[in-house]
Amino acid sequence: MMRTVTPLSVLDLAPIVEGGDAALALHNSRDLAQHAEAWGYRRYWVAEHHNMDGVASSATAVLIGHLAGATHSIRVGSGGVMLPNHAPLVVAEQFGTLATLYPGRIDLGLGRAPGTDRLTMRALRRHLASSDEEEGFPRDVVELQGYLSDAAAEQPVRAIPGVGTKVPIWLLGSSLYSAQLAAYLGLPFAFASHFAPDLLLQALEIYRATYRPSADWPEPHVMVGINVVVADSDDEAARLFTSIQQRFLGMQRGRRGPLPRPIDPAAMEAMWTAQEKGGVQRMLAATAVGSLKSVREQLDSIVDKTAANELIVAGAIHDHAARLHSYELLAVA
């Protein structure tokens, strides 16, 4: 029986690489978005992070506008906006403006984490309010939905632009809480298994089992985040993958910085302890690395286990040409 093709999307953190800078990272994101559109990817999402030397996607809405303006048909959105950092009205105005400029092409993925450290979070909002607590996030999501829906006659505050744009909202997360909230609100759910895969299958089971149909989403809809590195050979893909491994090793050691250059996999083995290697492998469990044939088999296994409706692919590769080649091969896979 022929396998149903699972739609693929791109998750981009606009990586700042060793030897590069933020300007190069943003230029490369624009270039990749244009290629991804030509190769048939469904969505191109950028993720909000702050105070990180290796990530240039901090001003998410601004970057989305830049990418949407450089493309024609691919959906562009956030993977995601970290809602605790923003007032819902401001997010509604930003994405309402984007949806007005690029109708039918904007997605709004929302996350519950701040996407940064606690000190930077204070700098973002100047105070830590109830939106940091579990009960604050669902309230903010519902408020944001209200701003993007058709305005009620008695509604005193409206997002202009924003009202009536009905920008599709996705909930993002790596926990059971996020899965439960997405199910309760009848929203599509994207699981961040590209860096936190431990609860993936359990979260998807809860989401599907407790899903409450909504007008826009009568059925549950799941997107699974994965890391993918494709090259002309398994050995070359393994070498390119060491950049991601080094970045995750740095996270374990409390060090962050530009995306490292790839090294020989044997040198990678000498770099970490057995415990560190196990920790990195656990964080990168939702990953496909290798030649076209190898990656196709790994992707099939992930889709079989998760029954994902879509896959969203992070591919942090140091060399931009190799990154483009990886996504081009993946489109074939």
mmCIF file with all atom_site columns, C-alpha atoms in Angstrom, residues 10 40 83 88 101 108 123 137 165 187 189 208 212 218 240 245 272 281 284 294 297 326:
data_model
loop_
_atom_site.group_PDB
_atom_site.id
_atom_site.type_symbol
_atom_site.label_atom_id
_atom_site.label_alt_id
_atom_site.label_comp_id
_atom_site.label_asym_id
_atom_site.label_entity_id
_atom_site.label_seq_id
_atom_site.pdbx_PDB_ins_code
_atom_site.Cartn_x
_atom_site.Cartn_y
_atom_site.Cartn_z
_atom_site.occupancy
_atom_site.B_iso_or_equiv
_atom_site.pdbx_formal_charge
_atom_site.auth_seq_id
_atom_site.auth_comp_id
_atom_site.auth_asym_id
_atom_site.auth_atom_id
_atom_site.pdbx_PDB_model_num
ATOM 1  C CA . VAL A 1 10  ? 10.942  24.294 8.257  1.00 0.00 ? 10  VAL A CA 1
ATOM 2  C CA . GLY A 1 40  ? 7.312   22.495 -1.681 1.00 0.00 ? 40  GLY A CA 1
ATOM 3  C CA . LEU A 1 83  ? 3.450   34.541 25.105 1.00 0.00 ? 83  LEU A CA 1
ATOM 4  C CA . PRO A 1 88  ? -1.774  39.540 24.067 1.00 0.00 ? 88  PRO A CA 1
ATOM 5  C CA . LEU A 1 101 ? -0.145  42.399 4.556  1.00 0.00 ? 101 LEU A CA 1
ATOM 6  C CA . LEU A 1 108 ? 0.787   32.079 15.081 1.00 0.00 ? 108 LEU A CA 1
ATOM 7  C CA . ALA A 1 123 ? 14.298  42.791 31.123 1.00 0.00 ? 123 ALA A CA 1
ATOM 8  C CA . PHE A 1 137 ? -1.091  31.285 29.938 1.00 0.00 ? 137 PHE A CA 1
ATOM 9  C CA . THR A 1 165 ? -8.150  38.255 10.608 1.00 0.00 ? 165 THR A CA 1
ATOM 10 C CA . LEU A 1 187 ? -6.274  23.906 18.693 1.00 0.00 ? 187 LEU A CA 1
ATOM 11 C CA . PHE A 1 189 ? -0.571  21.106 18.689 1.00 0.00 ? 189 PHE A CA 1
ATOM 12 C CA . ARG A 1 208 ? -5.844  12.992 20.945 1.00 0.00 ? 208 ARG A CA 1
ATOM 13 C CA . ARG A 1 212 ? -12.560 18.812 22.058 1.00 0.00 ? 212 ARG A CA 1
ATOM 14 C CA . PRO A 1 218 ? -12.921 19.434 14.072 1.00 0.00 ? 218 PRO A CA 1
ATOM 15 C CA . LEU A 1 240 ? 27.696  17.909 9.649  1.00 0.00 ? 240 LEU A CA 1
ATOM 16 C CA . GLN A 1 245 ? 25.875  17.805 18.939 1.00 0.00 ? 245 GLN A CA 1
ATOM 17 C CA . TRP A 1 272 ? 32.296  14.497 25.847 1.00 0.00 ? 272 TRP A CA 1
ATOM 18 C CA . GLN A 1 281 ? 21.496  11.652 22.702 1.00 0.00 ? 281 GLN A CA 1
ATOM 19 C CA . LEU A 1 284 ? 18.288  14.586 20.209 1.00 0.00 ? 284 LEU A CA 1
ATOM 20 C CA . SER A 1 294 ? 18.828  6.401  5.603  1.00 0.00 ? 294 SER A CA 1
ATOM 21 C CA . GLU A 1 297 ? 13.765  5.129  6.732  1.00 0.00 ? 297 GLU A CA 1
ATOM 22 C CA . SER A 1 326 ? 20.090  18.992 3.238  1.00 0.00 ? 326 SER A CA 1
#
